[in-house]
Structure formats: structure tokens, C-alpha cells
Short mmCIF file of C-alpha atoms in Angstrom, two decimals:
data_model
loop_
_atom_site.label_atom_id
_atom_site.label_comp_id
_atom_site.label_asym_id
_atom_site.label_seq_id
_atom_site.Cartn_x
_atom_site.Cartn_y
_atom_site.Cartn_z
CA MET A 9 -3.86 3.66 4.04
CA VAL A 10 -1.28 0.94 5.51
CA VAL A 11 1.74 3.33 4.63
CA SER A 12 1.66 6.38 2.59
CA ASP A 13 4.82 6.86 0.95
CA SER A 14 4.69 7.62 -2.93
CA ASP A 15 8.08 5.76 -3.72
CA LEU A 16 6.92 2.70 -2.92
CA ASN A 17 5.46 1.31 -6.29
CA HIS A 18 5.46 -2.82 -6.34
CA GLY A 19 6.99 -5.41 -3.93
CA ILE A 20 5.03 -6.03 -0.88
CA THR A 21 4.76 -9.55 1.23
CA LEU A 22 4.15 -10.30 4.82
CA SER A 23 6.19 -12.62 7.55
CA HIS A 24 4.69 -15.90 7.82
CA ASP A 25 3.48 -14.81 11.17
CA GLY A 26 1.88 -11.57 9.94
CA SER A 27 4.04 -9.43 12.48
CA THR A 28 6.04 -7.68 10.08
CA LEU A 29 5.07 -6.04 6.53
CA TYR A 30 8.07 -5.90 3.79
CA ALA A 31 7.45 -3.00 0.73
CA SER A 32 9.94 -2.15 -1.97
CA SER A 33 10.75 1.11 -3.79
CA PRO A 34 13.43 1.11 -6.75
CA GLU A 35 16.09 1.75 -4.51
CA ALA A 36 15.41 -0.23 -1.29
CA VAL A 37 13.35 -2.70 0.45
CA PHE A 38 11.41 -1.80 3.75
CA ALA A 39 10.16 -3.53 6.98
CA TRP A 40 7.68 -2.32 9.16
CA PRO A 41 6.44 -3.81 12.66
CA TYR A 42 2.83 -4.66 11.86
CA ASP A 43 -0.62 -5.50 13.52
CA ALA A 44 -3.18 -8.10 11.34
CA MET A 45 -6.01 -7.26 13.00
CA SER A 46 -5.73 -3.47 12.62
CA ALA A 47 -4.11 -3.77 9.25
CA ARG A 48 -1.79 -1.07 10.53
CA THR A 49 1.96 -0.46 11.16
CA THR A 50 2.92 0.13 14.64
CA GLY A 51 6.34 1.43 14.14
CA ASP A 52 8.78 3.18 11.84
CA SER A 53 10.32 1.15 8.61
CA MET A 54 13.91 -0.27 8.65
CA THR A 55 15.62 -0.40 5.75
CA ILE A 56 16.65 -3.87 4.89
CA VAL A 57 18.17 -3.93 1.32
CA ASN A 58 19.32 -0.87 -0.76
CA ASN A 59 21.48 0.18 -3.61
CA MET A 60 19.15 -1.17 -6.11
CA THR A 61 17.85 2.17 -8.24
CA THR A 62 17.65 1.80 -12.27
CA SER A 63 15.81 3.26 -14.88
CA ASP A 64 13.30 1.92 -16.89
CA HIS A 65 12.36 -1.56 -14.95
CA THR A 66 11.74 -0.24 -11.30
CA THR A 67 9.57 -3.16 -9.86
CA ARG A 68 11.31 -5.16 -7.17
CA THR A 69 9.35 -8.06 -6.41
CA LEU A 70 9.74 -9.84 -2.70
CA LEU A 71 8.97 -13.42 -1.98
CA LEU A 72 9.60 -14.90 1.60
CA SER A 73 10.65 -18.41 1.26
CA LYS A 74 8.43 -21.11 3.07
CA LYS A 75 11.54 -23.78 2.62
CA ALA A 76 14.60 -21.34 4.26
CA ASN A 77 13.28 -19.74 7.00
CA GLY A 78 14.27 -15.82 7.11
CA THR A 79 15.28 -15.84 3.33
CA LEU A 80 13.94 -12.90 1.35
CA VAL A 81 14.19 -13.33 -2.79
CA ILE A 82 14.50 -10.07 -4.40
CA THR A 83 14.09 -9.66 -8.37
CA ARG A 84 15.69 -7.09 -10.47
CA GLY A 85 15.42 -6.00 -13.87
CA SER A 86 17.31 -4.19 -16.35
CA THR A 87 17.47 -0.49 -17.17
CA SER A 88 16.31 -0.48 -20.58
CA ASN A 89 15.22 -2.67 -23.25
CA ILE A 90 18.64 -4.20 -24.21
CA ASP A 91 20.92 -3.31 -21.16
CA PRO A 92 24.63 -3.86 -21.81
CA GLN A 93 25.49 -3.67 -17.98
CA ALA A 94 23.49 -6.76 -17.36
CA GLU A 95 26.66 -8.64 -18.77
CA ASP A 96 28.72 -7.64 -15.71
CA LEU A 97 27.77 -9.48 -12.62
CA ASN A 98 28.93 -6.25 -10.78
CA THR A 99 26.12 -4.17 -11.62
CA GLY A 100 23.21 -6.24 -10.08
CA HIS A 101 21.35 -5.38 -13.09
CA SER A 102 18.65 -8.35 -14.20
CA GLN A 103 19.50 -10.35 -11.43
CA ILE A 104 17.57 -12.34 -8.61
CA LYS A 105 19.28 -12.60 -5.22
CA SER A 106 18.14 -13.92 -1.61
CA PHE A 107 18.93 -12.43 1.44
CA ASP A 108 19.19 -13.75 5.38
CA ILE A 109 16.83 -11.17 7.22
CA SER A 110 16.68 -13.14 10.25
CA ASN A 111 18.94 -11.00 12.08
CA VAL A 112 19.84 -7.60 9.45
CA LYS A 113 22.12 -5.28 11.48
CA ARG A 114 22.63 -3.00 8.51
CA PRO A 115 21.07 -3.04 5.06
CA TYR A 116 22.29 -5.02 2.57
CA ASP A 117 24.01 -3.72 -0.66
CA PHE A 118 21.86 -5.37 -3.48
CA ASN A 119 25.23 -5.03 -5.89
CA ALA A 120 27.84 -6.82 -3.42
CA ASP A 121 25.76 -8.79 -1.01
CA GLY A 122 23.54 -11.77 -0.99
CA LYS A 123 23.14 -15.37 -2.64
CA LEU A 124 23.05 -15.32 -6.53
CA LEU A 125 20.29 -17.14 -7.87
CA GLY A 126 20.08 -15.89 -11.59
CA TRP A 127 21.38 -13.62 -13.81
CA GLY A 128 20.47 -12.69 -17.31
CA VAL A 129 17.15 -12.46 -16.76
CA ARG A 130 15.53 -9.35 -18.14
CA ASN A 131 13.15 -8.34 -16.13
CA ASP A 132 11.36 -11.44 -13.72
CA VAL A 133 8.48 -9.67 -12.26
CA GLY A 134 6.73 -12.89 -10.78
CA ILE A 135 8.56 -15.31 -8.61
CA ASP A 136 7.11 -18.17 -6.46
CA GLU A 137 8.31 -20.98 -4.35
CA GLU A 138 6.75 -24.46 -5.98
CA PRO A 139 5.34 -26.27 -2.54
CA THR A 140 6.28 -29.72 -2.78
CA GLY A 141 9.91 -29.47 -3.61
CA GLY A 142 10.74 -25.83 -3.03
CA GLY A 143 11.97 -25.23 -6.71
CA LEU A 144 11.71 -21.26 -7.54
CA TYR A 145 10.24 -20.34 -10.53
CA SER A 146 10.21 -16.89 -12.24
CA VAL A 147 8.26 -15.50 -15.10
CA GLU A 148 10.28 -12.93 -17.81
CA ASN A 149 9.01 -10.25 -19.56
CA SER A 150 11.64 -10.37 -22.49
CA VAL A 151 12.78 -7.92 -25.08
CA ASP A 152 10.53 -5.74 -27.28
CA GLN A 153 11.46 -4.69 -30.61
CA LEU A 154 13.72 -7.53 -31.59
CA THR A 155 15.89 -7.93 -34.98
CA ARG A 156 17.92 -10.88 -36.21
CA GLU A 157 20.09 -10.30 -38.96
CA ASP A 158 18.14 -7.03 -39.88
CA LYS A 159 15.04 -8.48 -40.17
CA ASP A 160 12.35 -7.70 -37.74
CA ILE A 161 10.60 -10.50 -35.78
CA HIS A 162 9.57 -8.89 -32.80
CA GLN A 163 5.71 -9.56 -33.43
CA ASN A 164 6.22 -13.19 -32.42
CA ASN A 165 9.59 -13.12 -30.88
CA PRO A 166 11.42 -13.64 -28.46
CA GLY A 167 8.71 -15.55 -26.29
CA GLU A 168 8.29 -14.75 -22.45
CA LYS A 169 10.15 -17.09 -20.18
CA MET A 170 9.35 -19.42 -16.98
CA ASN A 171 12.54 -20.11 -15.66
CA PHE A 172 13.52 -22.41 -13.03
CA LEU A 173 16.20 -20.85 -10.70
CA GLY A 174 16.94 -24.14 -8.39
CA TYR A 175 16.21 -24.11 -4.75
CA LEU A 176 16.58 -22.28 -1.14
CA ASN A 177 16.34 -25.76 0.72
CA GLY A 178 20.14 -26.87 0.04
CA THR A 179 18.63 -29.02 -2.79
CA GLN A 180 21.46 -28.75 -5.80
CA SER A 181 20.98 -27.79 -8.87
CA PRO A 182 22.56 -26.54 -11.72
CA ASN A 183 20.46 -23.83 -12.56
CA GLN A 184 20.98 -21.72 -9.33
CA GLY A 185 23.55 -18.82 -10.17
CA GLY A 186 23.64 -19.47 -13.88
CA ASN A 187 23.46 -16.81 -16.68
CA PHE A 188 19.99 -17.08 -18.68
CA GLY A 189 20.92 -15.49 -21.75
CA TYR A 190 20.04 -11.91 -21.63
CA PRO A 191 21.24 -9.13 -23.05
CA SER A 192 22.61 -11.79 -26.09
CA CYS A 193 20.71 -14.59 -26.00
CA PHE A 194 16.68 -15.01 -26.55
CA ALA A 195 14.22 -17.92 -26.28
CA ALA A 196 12.27 -18.37 -29.71
CA TRP A 197 8.41 -18.67 -29.67
CA ASP A 198 8.02 -18.65 -33.27
CA ALA A 199 11.07 -20.53 -34.28
CA GLN A 200 10.42 -20.70 -38.20
CA ALA A 201 10.35 -16.89 -37.81
CA VAL A 202 13.93 -16.44 -37.02
CA PRO A 203 16.09 -16.22 -40.04
CA ASN A 204 18.98 -19.13 -39.97
CA PHE A 205 17.60 -20.83 -37.20
CA ASN A 206 17.65 -24.42 -37.06
CA GLY A 207 16.03 -24.65 -33.41
CA GLN A 208 12.33 -25.20 -32.34
CA THR A 209 10.10 -23.16 -29.73
CA GLY A 210 12.00 -22.78 -26.49
CA MET A 211 15.33 -23.17 -27.64
CA GLN A 212 17.83 -19.87 -27.08
CA PHE A 213 19.22 -17.92 -30.31
CA ALA A 214 21.59 -14.80 -30.59
CA ILE A 215 20.39 -11.54 -31.11
CA GLY A 216 21.33 -9.57 -34.15
CA THR A 217 23.86 -11.11 -36.39
CA PRO A 218 25.76 -14.20 -34.57
CA ASN A 219 29.20 -14.08 -34.93
CA ALA A 220 32.17 -16.03 -33.13
CA THR A 221 31.61 -14.93 -29.88
CA ASN A 222 27.92 -15.11 -29.70
CA ASN A 223 25.77 -17.14 -31.77
CA ASP A 224 23.15 -19.86 -31.58
CA THR A 225 25.61 -22.35 -30.08
CA THR A 226 26.93 -20.48 -27.36
CA CYS A 227 23.39 -19.02 -26.42
CA GLN A 228 22.37 -22.97 -25.91
CA ASN A 229 25.53 -24.58 -24.93
CA GLU A 230 26.34 -21.58 -22.32
CA LYS A 231 23.10 -20.07 -20.87
CA ILE A 232 20.24 -21.60 -19.42
CA ALA A 233 16.97 -22.12 -21.34
CA PRO A 234 13.72 -21.42 -19.80
CA ARG A 235 11.43 -24.16 -18.36
CA LEU A 236 8.27 -22.75 -20.79
CA VAL A 237 7.91 -20.19 -23.08
CA PHE A 238 4.90 -18.12 -24.01
CA GLN A 239 3.74 -15.77 -26.75
CA ALA A 240 5.82 -12.68 -27.32
CA HIS A 241 4.88 -9.52 -25.53
CA MET A 242 1.85 -10.71 -23.34
CA ALA A 243 4.02 -9.42 -20.14
CA PRO A 244 3.48 -11.90 -17.61
CA LEU A 245 3.53 -10.03 -13.99
CA THR A 246 2.82 -12.71 -11.20
CA ILE A 247 3.05 -16.58 -10.69
CA LEU A 248 1.51 -18.26 -7.61
CA PHE A 249 1.26 -21.80 -7.20
CA ASN A 250 -1.80 -23.68 -5.13
CA ASP A 251 -0.98 -25.46 -1.96
CA LYS A 252 -0.50 -29.17 -3.56
CA GLY A 253 2.05 -27.57 -6.39
CA THR A 254 -0.24 -28.96 -9.00
CA GLU A 255 -0.91 -25.83 -10.78
CA GLY A 256 0.89 -22.32 -11.31
CA TRP A 257 -1.41 -19.64 -12.04
CA VAL A 258 0.00 -16.33 -14.01
CA THR A 259 -0.96 -13.16 -14.70
CA PHE A 260 -0.51 -11.55 -18.33
CA HIS A 261 -0.54 -7.83 -18.30
CA GLY A 262 -0.61 -7.63 -22.08
CA SER A 263 1.04 -6.46 -24.72
CA TRP A 264 1.80 -3.05 -26.17
CA ASP A 265 4.75 -4.05 -28.70
CA ARG A 266 2.11 -6.06 -31.29
CA THR A 267 -0.39 -5.36 -33.80
CA ASP A 268 -2.78 -7.50 -32.34
CA PRO A 269 -2.92 -7.44 -28.76
CA VAL A 270 -2.40 -10.54 -27.13
CA GLY A 271 -2.15 -11.21 -22.93
CA TYR A 272 -4.52 -9.40 -20.57
CA LYS A 273 -5.67 -12.74 -19.18
CA VAL A 274 -4.94 -15.13 -16.00
CA SER A 275 -4.01 -18.53 -16.94
CA VAL A 276 -2.67 -21.74 -15.58
CA VAL A 277 0.14 -23.98 -16.22
CA GLN A 278 -0.20 -27.55 -15.25
CA PHE A 279 2.51 -29.14 -12.61
CA ALA A 280 3.56 -32.68 -11.47
CA ASP A 281 6.34 -33.70 -9.32
CA GLY A 282 7.65 -29.96 -8.99
CA SER A 283 7.88 -29.34 -12.66
CA PRO A 284 5.73 -28.38 -15.28
CA VAL A 285 4.07 -31.00 -17.06
CA GLU A 286 4.44 -29.48 -20.73
CA PRO A 287 8.04 -29.94 -22.05
CA SER A 288 10.25 -27.04 -22.62
CA THR A 289 9.57 -27.01 -26.43
CA SER A 290 5.46 -27.05 -26.26
CA ASN A 291 3.37 -23.85 -27.27
CA THR A 292 0.23 -25.10 -25.56
CA ALA A 293 1.42 -25.02 -21.77
CA LEU A 294 -1.12 -22.37 -20.94
CA GLN A 295 -4.50 -23.12 -20.12
CA ASP A 296 -6.64 -19.81 -20.10
CA ILE A 297 -9.02 -19.23 -17.28
CA VAL A 298 -10.04 -15.69 -17.26
CA THR A 299 -9.91 -13.21 -20.53
CA ASN A 300 -11.17 -10.45 -21.81
CA PRO A 301 -14.22 -10.94 -24.34
CA ASP A 302 -12.27 -9.10 -27.22
CA ASN A 303 -8.39 -8.20 -27.08
CA SER A 304 -8.58 -5.75 -29.86
CA GLN A 305 -10.22 -3.50 -27.51
CA CYS A 306 -7.21 -3.96 -25.13
CA PRO A 307 -5.23 -2.00 -23.60
CA GLY A 308 -7.53 0.87 -23.53
CA LYS A 309 -10.83 -0.96 -22.72
CA CYS A 310 -9.58 -4.20 -21.24
CA PHE A 311 -8.52 -5.34 -17.81
CA ARG A 312 -5.16 -5.91 -17.31
CA PRO A 313 -4.35 -8.88 -14.62
CA ALA A 314 -1.24 -7.65 -12.40
CA GLY A 315 -1.01 -9.43 -8.87
CA LEU A 316 -2.68 -12.52 -7.24
CA ALA A 317 -3.24 -13.71 -3.85
CA TRP A 318 -5.02 -16.56 -1.86
CA ASP A 319 -7.22 -15.99 0.86
CA SER A 320 -7.67 -18.66 3.69
CA SER A 321 -11.01 -20.28 2.24
CA GLY A 322 -8.98 -20.80 -1.28
CA ARG A 323 -10.29 -18.11 -3.25
CA LEU A 324 -8.10 -16.38 -5.80
CA PHE A 325 -8.08 -12.47 -6.04
CA PHE A 326 -6.05 -10.53 -8.67
CA THR A 327 -5.97 -7.34 -9.35
CA SER A 328 -6.14 -5.05 -12.66
CA ASP A 329 -3.98 -2.00 -12.15
CA ALA A 330 -5.24 -0.25 -15.32
CA SER A 331 -8.86 -0.26 -14.03
CA GLY A 332 -8.15 -0.09 -10.67
CA GLU A 333 -9.99 -3.17 -9.93
CA VAL A 334 -9.64 -6.58 -7.73
CA TYR A 335 -11.57 -9.78 -9.05
CA VAL A 336 -11.92 -12.98 -7.54
CA ILE A 337 -12.08 -16.50 -8.91
CA THR A 338 -14.08 -18.88 -6.83
CA SER A 339 -15.64 -22.56 -7.68
CA LYS A 340 -19.18 -23.70 -7.03
CA ALA A 341 -17.82 -26.82 -5.12
CA ASN A 342 -15.34 -27.01 -2.76
CA ASN A 343 -16.49 -24.04 -0.58
CA GLY A 344 -15.73 -21.72 -3.11
CA SER A 345 -12.29 -22.92 -2.80
CA VAL A 346 -10.17 -23.12 -6.32
CA ASN A 347 -6.86 -23.71 -4.52
CA ASP A 348 -7.88 -27.36 -4.61
CA ALA A 349 -10.11 -27.51 -7.85
CA MET A 350 -8.80 -28.46 -11.41
CA PRO A 351 -10.04 -25.77 -13.65
CA SER A 352 -12.03 -26.81 -16.69
CA ALA A 353 -11.89 -25.26 -20.07
CA SER A 354 -15.31 -27.11 -21.07
CA GLN A 355 -16.96 -23.80 -21.75
CA SER A 356 -16.48 -20.12 -21.90
CA ILE A 357 -19.07 -17.20 -20.08
CA SER A 358 -18.83 -13.72 -21.17
CA SER A 359 -19.90 -11.52 -18.42
CA GLN A 360 -19.81 -7.42 -17.97
CA THR A 361 -18.73 -5.72 -14.88
CA SER A 362 -18.95 -2.18 -14.06
CA SER A 363 -15.90 -0.21 -14.36
CA SER A 364 -13.97 1.37 -11.58
CA SER A 365 -15.63 4.64 -11.99
CA GLY A 366 -19.01 3.10 -11.76
CA ALA A 367 -19.74 3.19 -15.42
CA SER A 368 -21.25 0.00 -17.09
CA GLY A 369 -19.54 -1.33 -20.19
CA THR A 370 -16.82 -3.83 -21.50
CA SER A 371 -13.88 -1.67 -20.04
CA ALA A 372 -13.75 -4.27 -17.36
CA GLY A 373 -15.28 -7.08 -19.24
CA SER A 374 -14.41 -10.66 -18.68
CA SER A 375 -14.97 -14.31 -20.04
CA ASN A 376 -14.18 -17.25 -17.93
CA SER A 377 -12.99 -20.83 -18.62
CA LEU A 378 -13.79 -22.42 -15.05
CA GLY A 379 -17.13 -23.56 -17.06
CA SER A 380 -19.64 -24.77 -14.99
CA SER A 381 -17.00 -25.23 -11.85
CA GLY A 382 -16.28 -21.95 -11.45
CA GLN A 383 -16.93 -18.04 -11.54
CA VAL A 384 -15.32 -14.77 -11.33
CA ALA A 385 -16.59 -11.87 -9.82
CA LYS A 386 -15.43 -8.02 -9.31
CA ALA A 387 -14.49 -8.08 -5.60
CA TRP A 388 -13.87 -4.28 -5.13
CA GLY A 389 -12.86 -1.38 -7.18
CA ALA A 390 -10.25 1.16 -7.51
CA VAL A 391 -7.69 -0.43 -4.65
CA GLY A 392 -4.08 -1.97 -4.95
CA LEU A 393 -2.51 -4.97 -4.51
CA ALA A 394 -1.00 -3.70 -1.10
CA THR A 395 -4.60 -3.28 -0.02
CA LEU A 396 -5.54 -6.53 -1.25
CA VAL A 397 -2.65 -8.44 0.70
CA ALA A 398 -3.65 -6.54 4.11
CA ALA A 399 -7.15 -7.47 3.58
CA LEU A 400 -6.44 -11.05 2.50
CA LEU A 401 -4.58 -11.57 5.93
CA LEU A 402 -8.10 -10.75 7.64
CA ILE A 403 -10.15 -12.90 5.59
#
């Protein structure tokens, strides 16, 4: 156990030199002096940012920029499925901000301090910095139980989002600090299922019944559209780039708000020149790498991917919080590294593993589409992402 605190629930990162550990609760971000060799903190915690408590979406994802030294990015979600307070910048709801932590003399107030990177982002749990140009990309869990003109369209709408937030290195972008639409505008996945909508996949539309102040035109002209959208309700939780910036790996925790379960997988988005290869209207941007054999058994008998982390050998670890397991994705070439390998979907290999309780079965079964070039295996059972990150520092 590195830190024992029941309030800590999600965000964790290490300083680039490995000497400081950062973690978050729903209310605050904390920092501890840290010794990487012993995987232990060496002093008391210091509060870096506070005043973030909300209900419902309580995770606070942390990202330390590699392009802007001493900059910490924090994502904060909404307080409900549809959160009217997110329309008020002063509340801090559904916002992503950055903070200069190079010389913290007092805790920052999330609502009042920091640099606004984006708002109107319902619950962007995953965020990473594209390594070649420094662009910030987040993945958003969009709204549940959506209706349009009194018609239930929630099975396939709205799409989960990949948002482009601009840069921390000084490069200018019109997206930075902009409004991405929530809680009044959402992006279509199945555009034909949205009543009286003339747009395409990826284009924004107004919730409920459009009116003079909130309609499809205002949503498309006044809000920032996502860079990509994914099937509704797949619940993306992490995005992590490879070192060359050619792949953005995404975990999909899986649906609860859909008749036929979707998600429950690890996938890749191809990038080139700092941007996804596929256009914003694409519905084929994902290449699935690790999936459950039978989503009809989900969520009860499936792994549910959550966190991602590279080790120094280029192996990719991912956690399944529902089953309490950690898996590792490796390549049969490149000394096991998939950081440089191009994923191949040439064939699918099904396998069964033991559950975290040691019982054999399909509860943590998996298929992988690395084909003959790679493999996936369970690394540990019943450990969390905090343990994973601390362990990878030593590998």
C-alpha cells in the first residue's frame, strides 16, 4: 500500500523525475514526496487544488504535461446526467483546467483559479497530450437516456466524444477555452435516428425540442464539435498515446444504458501529424485490439477496461476494475514492445483466463486482434491502477 486514504478514488500520476506522487479525491488534488525504488511516500501530503466536490461524476483525472513543465491538467465532470450548472463558468462543473504547480504556496481553488482549457465537457475522464505536436485530446462520456422531440433516441445517441482542446506549449488554437456543448448540445452517432436532424455522424444537435435560443444551428455554429465520435454508451475512460504519436489507445469501460451491451474493450485510433487519420464524420475510427468474447454476458461476466500505462519496455498494461485484474499487451516482435508495433486485425484469438478469485471461466475471458504479431495476458489479479503505476516505474 503506497497511500491509505479511502477518499482517493481515481486520479494518479507521477512527476517526470519520479520524485512526487499526485493523487485526487472528489474534492482535491494532493502531492507526496515519493521514493521510486521503495515505492513509498517519504513525507506528508500537500494539497495542490481543492473546491472540486460534486456528486455523480466524482473522478478527477490528472495529467502532467511534457510540453509545458510544471503544468498539471485536471478534468472535472458534471454533478448529474443533465447538469444545468455546467452552463455557468463560475461553478467549475464539466470543465478541464491546467494549473502551474512549479511553486504552489497555497491550494488553488478549481472554480476561481487555473487556465480554462475547455468547458461544456460532460465527463471527460480520459486525457492525454499527443507527443509530436503537444495537442490535448480528451475522451468524453456523453449523456444517458436522451430524448429528442419527445422521442427516445438513447440506444445509439449521442456519440461518445474525442475532443481536441488545443495546446499547453503556446501554440494557438480556437478550441482552447471553448464551449463543447454540454448540457444543451450533443454529437450524433446514428444521425438518422435523430428526429428532424439534417446532419451527419459527429455533428452536434440540440437536446429536447429545438427553440429560438438552442437549436441545431446554434449547436453547430457556437459550440465546438468533437474531433471524433464513438458508439453511444461505450464509456471511454482513458486515452494514451504511443511515443511516436501514431496511435491513441482508448479503454471502453462498457455500457449500462443500452439493450445490447457495447464497449468492454481496448481499441486504437490511428493518428498522423498530430490529428486522427479519420474525419470527424467517421464511424470507423476505432480498431479493436482486446475485446470480451461475448458482450451479451456483460457487464456481469466481462472484464471492464479502465486505466492504461506503458512500462519502460513498451508493453501496455490495462486494468479491469470490475474483475480486479491487470492485463498486459505485448508484441511477439520488438522485444515485446507494442509502443512501436502497428496493430494488426488479421485474426482474432480467443482465450480464457482465471478470474481474480482464482475461478476459471469466462468472467475475464478475452479476444485480441493483435493477430499473430501480439498477445494479451493477465499480469496480476485484484490490484488497482495506483499499484500499477507505482509498479511500472520500477519495471
